[in-house]
Amino acid sequence: MRERAAASFATLRDAATDAEGMGEIRADYSEETVIVTGGSSGIGRAVALGFGDAGATVINADVREEPKDRDTGTPTHELVRERGGEATFVDVDVSDPAEIEAVVDYAREYGGVDVMVNNAGIYTKSRFRDVTPAEFDELYGVNARGAFFGTQYAAEDMISRGVEGVVLNTTSDTQGRASWDHSHYAATKGAVRMVTRSAALELAPEGVRVNAVAPGPVATEIREGWSEEASEFGPDGETPSLPLRAATPDELADAYLYLASDGASYVTGETLWVDGGGHVC
Ligand code: NAD
């Protein structure tokens, strides 16, 4: 187990990339408009591509259009189009509720939002005793406030159009269990879990479902410099918390497609762990 604790992020990423047997859960979203925040890279990019492949019109709402280094190449909306889908990019900072409201309004040009994926997130690594108010507020603004108002504005728009839409929030394995060096990040993700549950309760009578996905370690840009140290393990390196391995972003995407589908019509307020089994440890 110590060997795994010492494994570099590159090792985890390579193991994930080599993984076989990724499932296929696809539904027909050809009549639907899906907003994905943070869709320029990582999990959001994979989710956007998944919905695009399934026929949805995808709006990628991100602070930047270009993919990050790991996702070299074509911007997400162009890639969706190359694969035969419909997509566009909107410059949105989810920490500003007015910008979220604007992109929800913009989606009306495509018939209005049917599925809202509040996925944009940031991470910093700090010991609990070192977290500053500014660092806390920065993470909270993007991760928690972004998901809160993304849920609120999207749901309001769905209700006003009489649409029984779906909101999906990206939380984290840290939403439900303690881990080292990111108590402030975990606090934001715990908040996202509770936004999901509370909104699901209040929005159910309107036919709007709200669910979350809790990824474990996924080989994306946000994790650079994260897994190489003790985050997945105690400082003694003795406590394994990852039965499987790091995931590829593609391995997350189908969870979102499932939760947005009619197959999940009786699922709301749920947080689906897609974490390699980490939460059972
Ligand atoms: P990533 O860094 O590859 O992608 C995050 C995206 O969010 C980027 O495209 C970035 O530009 C965008 N973004 C950042 N701040 C934004 C803002 N203010 N407004 C709009 N867009 C913004 O990382 P990822 O791993 O794909 O992260 C996606 C989500 O998954 C995040 O919420 C993250 O907390 C969560 N998550 C990731 C992991 C993991 O191991 N990678 C684990 C658990 C949860």
mmCIF file of C-alpha atoms and ligand atoms in Angstrom:
data_model
loop_
_atom_site.group_PDB
_atom_site.id
_atom_site.type_symbol
_atom_site.label_atom_id
_atom_site.label_comp_id
_atom_site.label_asym_id
_atom_site.label_seq_id
_atom_site.Cartn_x
_atom_site.Cartn_y
_atom_site.Cartn_z
ATOM 1 C CA MET A 1 0.000 0.000 0.000
ATOM 2 C CA ARG A 2 2.871 2.343 0.633
ATOM 3 C CA GLU A 3 3.854 1.864 -2.979
ATOM 4 C CA ARG A 4 0.481 3.130 -4.062
ATOM 5 C CA ALA A 5 0.790 6.051 -1.692
ATOM 6 C CA ALA A 6 4.043 6.950 -3.349
ATOM 7 C CA ALA A 7 2.772 6.426 -6.870
ATOM 8 C CA SER A 8 3.037 9.528 -8.954
ATOM 9 C CA PHE A 9 -0.003 11.038 -10.538
ATOM 10 C CA ALA A 10 1.388 10.033 -13.916
ATOM 11 C CA THR A 11 1.299 6.402 -12.818
ATOM 12 C CA LEU A 12 -2.330 6.687 -11.753
ATOM 13 C CA ARG A 13 -3.206 8.428 -14.975
ATOM 14 C CA ASP A 14 -1.493 5.784 -17.112
ATOM 15 C CA ALA A 15 -3.290 3.010 -15.228
ATOM 16 C CA ALA A 16 -6.591 4.752 -15.829
ATOM 17 C CA THR A 17 -5.857 5.273 -19.489
ATOM 18 C CA ASP A 18 -5.056 1.588 -19.884
ATOM 19 C CA ALA A 19 -8.334 0.545 -18.254
ATOM 20 C CA GLU A 20 -10.643 -1.474 -20.431
ATOM 21 C CA GLY A 21 -14.333 -2.223 -20.327
ATOM 22 C CA MET A 22 -15.736 1.279 -20.089
ATOM 23 C CA GLY A 23 -19.504 1.001 -20.244
ATOM 24 C CA GLU A 24 -21.893 2.504 -22.727
ATOM 25 C CA ILE A 25 -25.015 4.138 -21.406
ATOM 26 C CA ARG A 26 -26.392 6.388 -24.087
ATOM 27 C CA ALA A 27 -29.790 7.937 -24.400
ATOM 28 C CA ASP A 28 -31.369 10.106 -27.042
ATOM 29 C CA TYR A 29 -30.979 13.769 -26.156
ATOM 30 C CA SER A 30 -31.651 15.068 -29.663
ATOM 31 C CA GLU A 31 -34.458 17.365 -28.484
ATOM 32 C CA GLU A 32 -32.522 18.675 -25.512
ATOM 33 C CA THR A 33 -30.264 21.585 -24.686
ATOM 34 C CA VAL A 34 -27.578 20.911 -22.107
ATOM 35 C CA ILE A 35 -25.448 23.527 -20.368
ATOM 36 C CA VAL A 36 -22.171 22.164 -18.990
ATOM 37 C CA THR A 37 -20.137 24.514 -16.811
ATOM 38 C CA GLY A 38 -16.412 23.889 -16.851
ATOM 39 C CA GLY A 39 -16.780 21.985 -20.103
ATOM 40 C CA SER A 40 -13.449 23.025 -21.574
ATOM 41 C CA SER A 41 -11.451 20.309 -19.872
ATOM 42 C CA GLY A 42 -11.496 17.161 -17.812
ATOM 43 C CA ILE A 43 -14.794 15.752 -16.596
ATOM 44 C CA GLY A 44 -16.892 18.589 -18.037
ATOM 45 C CA ARG A 45 -15.359 18.081 -21.451
ATOM 46 C CA ALA A 46 -16.131 14.355 -21.372
ATOM 47 C CA VAL A 47 -19.689 15.064 -20.212
ATOM 48 C CA ALA A 48 -20.175 17.642 -22.970
ATOM 49 C CA LEU A 49 -18.907 15.194 -25.568
ATOM 50 C CA GLY A 50 -21.151 12.460 -24.178
ATOM 51 C CA PHE A 51 -24.267 14.612 -24.414
ATOM 52 C CA GLY A 52 -23.187 15.883 -27.827
ATOM 53 C CA ASP A 53 -22.744 12.345 -29.117
ATOM 54 C CA ALA A 54 -26.214 11.551 -27.760
ATOM 55 C CA GLY A 55 -27.734 14.314 -29.865
ATOM 56 C CA ALA A 56 -28.019 17.198 -27.419
ATOM 57 C CA THR A 57 -27.254 20.805 -28.228
ATOM 58 C CA VAL A 58 -24.404 21.530 -25.836
ATOM 59 C CA ILE A 59 -23.469 24.895 -24.364
ATOM 60 C CA ASN A 60 -20.042 24.881 -22.782
ATOM 61 C CA ALA A 61 -19.924 27.601 -20.115
ATOM 62 C CA ASP A 62 -16.366 28.107 -18.950
ATOM 63 C CA VAL A 63 -13.943 30.880 -18.104
ATOM 64 C CA ARG A 64 -11.779 29.733 -20.966
ATOM 65 C CA GLU A 65 -12.462 28.283 -24.364
ATOM 66 C CA GLU A 66 -9.213 26.456 -25.013
ATOM 67 C CA PRO A 67 -8.693 23.057 -23.455
ATOM 68 C CA LYS A 68 -5.982 22.758 -20.850
ATOM 69 C CA ASP A 69 -2.661 21.122 -21.688
ATOM 70 C CA ARG A 70 -3.849 17.642 -20.862
ATOM 71 C CA ASP A 71 -6.760 17.983 -23.271
ATOM 72 C CA THR A 72 -4.643 19.336 -26.079
ATOM 73 C CA GLY A 73 -6.329 20.129 -29.295
ATOM 74 C CA THR A 74 -9.714 21.268 -30.328
ATOM 75 C CA PRO A 75 -12.016 23.289 -28.049
ATOM 76 C CA THR A 76 -14.893 21.201 -26.738
ATOM 77 C CA HIS A 77 -17.681 22.817 -28.760
ATOM 78 C CA GLU A 78 -15.702 22.411 -31.981
ATOM 79 C CA LEU A 79 -15.013 18.772 -31.148
ATOM 80 C CA VAL A 80 -18.721 18.148 -30.551
ATOM 81 C CA ARG A 81 -19.428 19.638 -33.965
ATOM 82 C CA GLU A 82 -16.692 17.566 -35.622
ATOM 83 C CA ARG A 83 -18.417 14.481 -34.217
ATOM 84 C CA GLY A 84 -21.689 15.543 -35.811
ATOM 85 C CA GLY A 85 -23.286 17.366 -32.915
ATOM 86 C CA GLU A 86 -24.391 20.887 -32.077
ATOM 87 C CA ALA A 87 -22.450 22.956 -29.566
ATOM 88 C CA THR A 88 -21.335 26.434 -28.661
ATOM 89 C CA PHE A 89 -19.084 28.131 -26.142
ATOM 90 C CA VAL A 90 -20.032 30.945 -23.764
ATOM 91 C CA ASP A 91 -17.526 32.755 -21.563
ATOM 92 C CA VAL A 92 -18.972 32.351 -18.073
ATOM 93 C CA ASP A 93 -17.523 32.756 -14.604
ATOM 94 C CA VAL A 94 -19.825 30.659 -12.416
ATOM 95 C CA SER A 95 -18.792 32.519 -9.284
ATOM 96 C CA ASP A 96 -20.831 35.446 -10.633
ATOM 97 C CA PRO A 97 -24.549 34.593 -10.421
ATOM 98 C CA ALA A 98 -25.327 37.228 -13.076
ATOM 99 C CA GLU A 99 -23.174 35.332 -15.573
ATOM 100 C CA ILE A 100 -24.966 32.082 -14.798
ATOM 101 C CA GLU A 101 -28.301 33.800 -15.276
ATOM 102 C CA ALA A 102 -27.063 35.178 -18.608
ATOM 103 C CA VAL A 103 -26.084 31.760 -19.962
ATOM 104 C CA VAL A 104 -29.411 30.265 -18.877
ATOM 105 C CA ASP A 105 -31.139 33.105 -20.754
ATOM 106 C CA TYR A 106 -28.875 32.520 -23.747
ATOM 107 C CA ALA A 107 -29.932 28.853 -23.850
ATOM 108 C CA ARG A 108 -33.421 30.040 -24.836
ATOM 109 C CA GLU A 109 -31.977 30.677 -28.297
ATOM 110 C CA TYR A 110 -31.681 26.879 -28.458
ATOM 111 C CA GLY A 111 -35.095 26.180 -26.973
ATOM 112 C CA GLY A 112 -34.100 26.613 -23.331
ATOM 113 C CA VAL A 113 -32.059 24.533 -20.918
ATOM 114 C CA ASP A 114 -33.279 20.970 -20.332
ATOM 115 C CA VAL A 115 -30.237 19.684 -18.465
ATOM 116 C CA MET A 116 -27.976 21.896 -16.366
ATOM 117 C CA VAL A 117 -24.613 20.407 -15.379
ATOM 118 C CA ASN A 118 -22.959 22.491 -12.659
ATOM 119 C CA ASN A 119 -19.493 21.052 -12.958
ATOM 120 C CA ALA A 120 -16.957 23.914 -12.935
ATOM 121 C CA GLY A 121 -14.605 23.661 -10.003
ATOM 122 C CA ILE A 122 -11.277 24.714 -8.610
ATOM 123 C CA TYR A 123 -8.994 23.210 -6.019
ATOM 124 C CA THR A 124 -6.142 24.375 -3.853
ATOM 125 C CA LYS A 125 -4.152 22.361 -1.423
ATOM 126 C CA SER A 126 -3.742 23.701 2.099
ATOM 127 C CA ARG A 127 -3.554 22.311 5.575
ATOM 128 C CA PHE A 128 -6.625 23.155 7.660
ATOM 129 C CA ARG A 129 -4.647 25.504 9.894
ATOM 130 C CA ASP A 130 -3.256 27.407 6.906
ATOM 131 C CA VAL A 131 -6.451 28.110 4.952
ATOM 132 C CA THR A 132 -7.054 31.850 4.655
ATOM 133 C CA PRO A 133 -10.462 33.522 4.362
ATOM 134 C CA ALA A 134 -9.573 34.620 0.822
ATOM 135 C CA GLU A 135 -8.670 31.069 -0.215
ATOM 136 C CA PHE A 136 -11.868 29.756 1.357
ATOM 137 C CA ASP A 137 -13.999 32.381 -0.377
ATOM 138 C CA GLU A 138 -12.400 31.785 -3.761
ATOM 139 C CA LEU A 139 -13.159 28.065 -3.688
ATOM 140 C CA TYR A 140 -16.580 28.568 -2.182
ATOM 141 C CA GLY A 141 -17.501 31.123 -4.833
ATOM 142 C CA VAL A 142 -16.788 28.801 -7.741
ATOM 143 C CA ASN A 143 -17.613 25.383 -6.323
ATOM 144 C CA ALA A 144 -20.544 26.017 -3.993
ATOM 145 C CA ARG A 145 -22.114 29.327 -4.995
ATOM 146 C CA GLY A 146 -21.693 28.362 -8.655
ATOM 147 C CA ALA A 147 -23.632 25.146 -8.121
ATOM 148 C CA PHE A 148 -26.239 26.831 -5.918
ATOM 149 C CA PHE A 149 -27.184 29.547 -8.392
ATOM 150 C CA GLY A 150 -26.657 27.278 -11.365
ATOM 151 C CA THR A 151 -29.309 25.041 -9.859
ATOM 152 C CA GLN A 152 -31.582 27.932 -8.907
ATOM 153 C CA TYR A 153 -31.514 29.802 -12.222
ATOM 154 C CA ALA A 154 -31.769 26.695 -14.372
ATOM 155 C CA ALA A 155 -34.679 25.356 -12.323
ATOM 156 C CA GLU A 156 -36.481 28.695 -12.438
ATOM 157 C CA ASP A 157 -36.148 28.748 -16.207
ATOM 158 C CA MET A 158 -37.333 25.141 -16.555
ATOM 159 C CA ILE A 159 -40.363 25.802 -14.352
ATOM 160 C CA SER A 160 -41.261 28.984 -16.212
ATOM 161 C CA ARG A 161 -41.235 27.031 -19.492
ATOM 162 C CA GLY A 162 -43.123 24.077 -18.016
ATOM 163 C CA VAL A 163 -40.163 21.758 -18.606
ATOM 164 C CA GLU A 164 -39.471 18.815 -16.311
ATOM 165 C CA GLY A 165 -35.735 19.281 -16.532
ATOM 166 C CA VAL A 166 -32.731 17.883 -14.731
ATOM 167 C CA VAL A 167 -29.929 19.512 -12.764
ATOM 168 C CA LEU A 168 -26.693 17.633 -12.184
ATOM 169 C CA ASN A 169 -24.004 18.862 -9.814
ATOM 170 C CA THR A 170 -20.431 17.661 -9.633
ATOM 171 C CA THR A 171 -19.467 17.173 -6.043
ATOM 172 C CA SER A 172 -16.547 14.978 -4.947
ATOM 173 C CA ASP A 173 -15.596 11.985 -2.874
ATOM 174 C CA THR A 174 -14.530 14.604 -0.336
ATOM 175 C CA GLN A 175 -18.190 15.568 0.190
ATOM 176 C CA GLY A 176 -18.695 12.635 2.482
ATOM 177 C CA ARG A 177 -15.411 11.657 4.010
ATOM 178 C CA ALA A 178 -12.481 13.468 5.508
ATOM 179 C CA SER A 179 -9.212 13.745 3.659
ATOM 180 C CA TRP A 180 -5.952 15.521 4.120
ATOM 181 C CA ASP A 181 -4.946 18.962 2.934
ATOM 182 C CA HIS A 182 -8.202 20.226 1.481
ATOM 183 C CA SER A 183 -10.725 20.824 4.236
ATOM 184 C CA HIS A 184 -11.856 24.022 2.480
ATOM 185 C CA TYR A 185 -12.406 22.169 -0.803
ATOM 186 C CA ALA A 186 -14.262 19.415 1.069
ATOM 187 C CA ALA A 187 -16.465 22.068 2.684
ATOM 188 C CA THR A 188 -17.458 23.389 -0.735
ATOM 189 C CA LYS A 189 -18.280 19.904 -1.965
ATOM 190 C CA GLY A 190 -20.267 19.066 1.157
ATOM 191 C CA ALA A 191 -22.242 22.207 0.402
ATOM 192 C CA VAL A 192 -22.887 21.026 -3.149
ATOM 193 C CA ARG A 193 -24.236 17.736 -1.817
ATOM 194 C CA MET A 194 -26.685 19.588 0.416
ATOM 195 C CA VAL A 195 -27.683 22.050 -2.304
ATOM 196 C CA THR A 196 -28.530 18.978 -4.356
ATOM 197 C CA ARG A 197 -30.629 17.381 -1.638
ATOM 198 C CA SER A 198 -32.463 20.513 -0.558
ATOM 199 C CA ALA A 199 -33.158 21.694 -4.098
ATOM 200 C CA ALA A 200 -34.381 18.191 -5.018
ATOM 201 C CA LEU A 201 -36.906 18.383 -2.194
ATOM 202 C CA GLU A 202 -38.249 21.801 -3.130
ATOM 203 C CA LEU A 203 -38.224 21.244 -6.889
ATOM 204 C CA ALA A 204 -39.762 17.765 -6.991
ATOM 205 C CA PRO A 205 -43.352 19.111 -7.065
ATOM 206 C CA GLU A 206 -42.361 21.076 -10.185
ATOM 207 C CA GLY A 207 -41.001 17.944 -11.871
ATOM 208 C CA VAL A 208 -37.379 19.102 -11.788
ATOM 209 C CA ARG A 209 -34.935 16.440 -10.636
ATOM 210 C CA VAL A 210 -31.631 17.369 -8.985
ATOM 211 C CA ASN A 211 -28.813 14.871 -8.548
ATOM 212 C CA ALA A 212 -25.059 14.884 -8.064
ATOM 213 C CA VAL A 213 -22.074 12.844 -9.115
ATOM 214 C CA ALA A 214 -19.227 12.369 -6.649
ATOM 215 C CA PRO A 215 -16.067 11.519 -8.559
ATOM 216 C CA GLY A 216 -13.055 9.978 -6.894
ATOM 217 C CA PRO A 217 -9.647 10.672 -8.369
ATOM 218 C CA VAL A 218 -9.944 11.430 -12.061
ATOM 219 C CA ALA A 219 -6.943 12.102 -14.242
ATOM 220 C CA THR A 220 -7.557 15.776 -14.990
ATOM 221 C CA GLU A 221 -5.702 19.030 -14.687
ATOM 222 C CA ILE A 222 -7.232 19.887 -11.309
ATOM 223 C CA ARG A 223 -5.331 17.031 -9.674
ATOM 224 C CA GLU A 224 -1.854 18.077 -10.670
ATOM 225 C CA GLY A 225 0.238 17.945 -7.528
ATOM 226 C CA TRP A 226 -2.620 16.437 -5.533
ATOM 227 C CA SER A 227 -2.255 12.671 -5.634
ATOM 228 C CA GLU A 228 1.491 12.601 -5.416
ATOM 229 C CA GLU A 229 1.375 13.222 -1.731
ATOM 230 C CA ALA A 230 -0.802 12.064 1.105
ATOM 231 C CA SER A 231 -4.270 13.142 0.000
ATOM 232 C CA GLU A 232 -5.483 9.617 -0.639
ATOM 233 C CA PHE A 233 -3.715 8.228 2.384
ATOM 234 C CA GLY A 234 -2.927 9.213 5.921
ATOM 235 C CA PRO A 235 0.489 10.721 6.579
ATOM 236 C CA ASP A 236 1.730 7.256 7.485
ATOM 237 C CA GLY A 237 0.718 6.050 4.037
ATOM 238 C CA GLU A 238 -1.002 3.060 5.631
ATOM 239 C CA THR A 239 -4.667 3.751 5.019
ATOM 240 C CA PRO A 240 -5.767 2.739 1.568
ATOM 241 C CA SER A 241 -8.741 4.625 0.281
ATOM 242 C CA LEU A 242 -8.800 3.771 -3.395
ATOM 243 C CA PRO A 243 -9.777 0.155 -4.129
ATOM 244 C CA LEU A 244 -9.690 0.606 -7.896
ATOM 245 C CA ARG A 245 -7.560 3.302 -9.513
ATOM 246 C CA ALA A 246 -7.795 6.797 -10.913
ATOM 247 C CA ALA A 247 -10.485 7.164 -13.556
ATOM 248 C CA THR A 248 -10.415 8.697 -16.980
ATOM 249 C CA PRO A 249 -12.935 11.530 -17.485
ATOM 250 C CA ASP A 250 -14.776 9.293 -19.952
ATOM 251 C CA GLU A 251 -15.553 6.877 -17.135
ATOM 252 C CA LEU A 252 -17.497 9.645 -15.393
ATOM 253 C CA ALA A 253 -19.540 10.847 -18.335
ATOM 254 C CA ASP A 254 -22.040 7.998 -18.487
ATOM 255 C CA ALA A 255 -23.101 8.609 -14.892
ATOM 256 C CA TYR A 256 -24.307 12.069 -15.924
ATOM 257 C CA LEU A 257 -26.054 10.715 -19.000
ATOM 258 C CA TYR A 258 -27.818 8.127 -16.869
ATOM 259 C CA LEU A 259 -28.956 10.598 -14.218
ATOM 260 C CA ALA A 260 -30.308 12.939 -16.896
ATOM 261 C CA SER A 261 -32.170 10.153 -18.680
ATOM 262 C CA ASP A 262 -35.718 8.860 -18.312
ATOM 263 C CA GLY A 263 -34.120 5.743 -16.861
ATOM 264 C CA ALA A 264 -33.489 7.831 -13.752
ATOM 265 C CA SER A 265 -36.987 9.318 -13.647
ATOM 266 C CA TYR A 266 -37.467 8.166 -10.033
ATOM 267 C CA VAL A 267 -34.038 9.323 -8.851
ATOM 268 C CA THR A 268 -33.686 12.721 -7.209
ATOM 269 C CA GLY A 269 -31.623 14.164 -4.379
ATOM 270 C CA GLU A 270 -29.103 11.401 -4.947
ATOM 271 C CA THR A 271 -25.332 11.649 -4.979
ATOM 272 C CA LEU A 272 -23.903 8.894 -7.142
ATOM 273 C CA TRP A 273 -20.425 7.892 -6.077
ATOM 274 C CA VAL A 274 -18.248 7.211 -9.107
ATOM 275 C CA ASP A 275 -15.086 6.959 -7.105
ATOM 276 C CA GLY A 276 -13.430 3.600 -7.634
ATOM 277 C CA GLY A 277 -14.938 2.398 -4.376
ATOM 278 C CA GLY A 278 -13.142 4.953 -2.231
ATOM 279 C CA HIS A 279 -16.210 5.756 -0.152
ATOM 280 C CA VAL A 280 -16.505 2.225 1.191
ATOM 281 C CA CYS A 281 -13.103 2.406 2.863
HETATM 282 P P1 NAD B 1 -10.418 20.544 -14.700
HETATM 283 O O1 NAD B 1 -9.528 21.547 -14.069
HETATM 284 O O2 NAD B 1 -9.881 19.709 -15.807
HETATM 285 O O3 NAD B 1 -11.768 21.234 -15.213
HETATM 286 C C1 NAD B 1 -12.383 22.275 -14.499
HETATM 287 C C2 NAD B 1 -12.979 23.246 -15.496
HETATM 288 O O4 NAD B 1 -13.675 24.259 -14.768
HETATM 289 C C3 NAD B 1 -11.924 23.943 -16.360
HETATM 290 O O5 NAD B 1 -12.261 23.873 -17.728
HETATM 291 C C4 NAD B 1 -11.918 25.356 -15.821
HETATM 292 O O6 NAD B 1 -11.541 26.328 -16.798
HETATM 293 C C5 NAD B 1 -13.360 25.500 -15.368
HETATM 294 N N1 NAD B 1 -13.548 26.571 -14.407
HETATM 295 C C6 NAD B 1 -12.774 26.881 -13.346
HETATM 296 N N2 NAD B 1 -13.246 27.954 -12.706
HETATM 297 C C7 NAD B 1 -14.354 28.343 -13.382
HETATM 298 C C8 NAD B 1 -15.294 29.388 -13.212
HETATM 299 N N3 NAD B 1 -15.163 30.291 -12.219
HETATM 300 N N4 NAD B 1 -16.320 29.493 -14.086
HETATM 301 C C9 NAD B 1 -16.449 28.617 -15.109
HETATM 302 N N5 NAD B 1 -15.583 27.620 -15.329
HETATM 303 C C10 NAD B 1 -14.542 27.475 -14.470
HETATM 304 O O7 NAD B 1 -10.889 19.611 -13.501
HETATM 305 P P2 NAD B 1 -11.962 18.421 -13.428
HETATM 306 O O8 NAD B 1 -11.338 17.349 -12.655
HETATM 307 O O9 NAD B 1 -12.528 18.113 -14.738
HETATM 308 O O10 NAD B 1 -13.045 19.111 -12.488
HETATM 309 C C11 NAD B 1 -14.427 19.110 -12.809
HETATM 310 C C12 NAD B 1 -15.207 18.993 -11.516
HETATM 311 O O11 NAD B 1 -14.960 17.712 -10.938
HETATM 312 C C13 NAD B 1 -14.827 20.027 -10.448
HETATM 313 O O12 NAD B 1 -16.007 20.490 -9.813
HETATM 314 C C14 NAD B 1 -13.994 19.226 -9.485
HETATM 315 O O13 NAD B 1 -14.015 19.793 -8.191
HETATM 316 C C15 NAD B 1 -14.678 17.890 -9.559
HETATM 317 N N6 NAD B 1 -13.893 16.741 -9.091
HETATM 318 C C16 NAD B 1 -12.748 16.388 -9.720
HETATM 319 C C17 NAD B 1 -12.035 15.311 -9.251
HETATM 320 C C18 NAD B 1 -10.775 14.843 -9.901
HETATM 321 O O14 NAD B 1 -10.087 14.002 -9.337
HETATM 322 N N7 NAD B 1 -10.407 15.354 -11.068
HETATM 323 C C19 NAD B 1 -12.497 14.587 -8.133
HETATM 324 C C20 NAD B 1 -13.678 14.973 -7.531
HETATM 325 C C21 NAD B 1 -14.385 16.050 -8.010
#
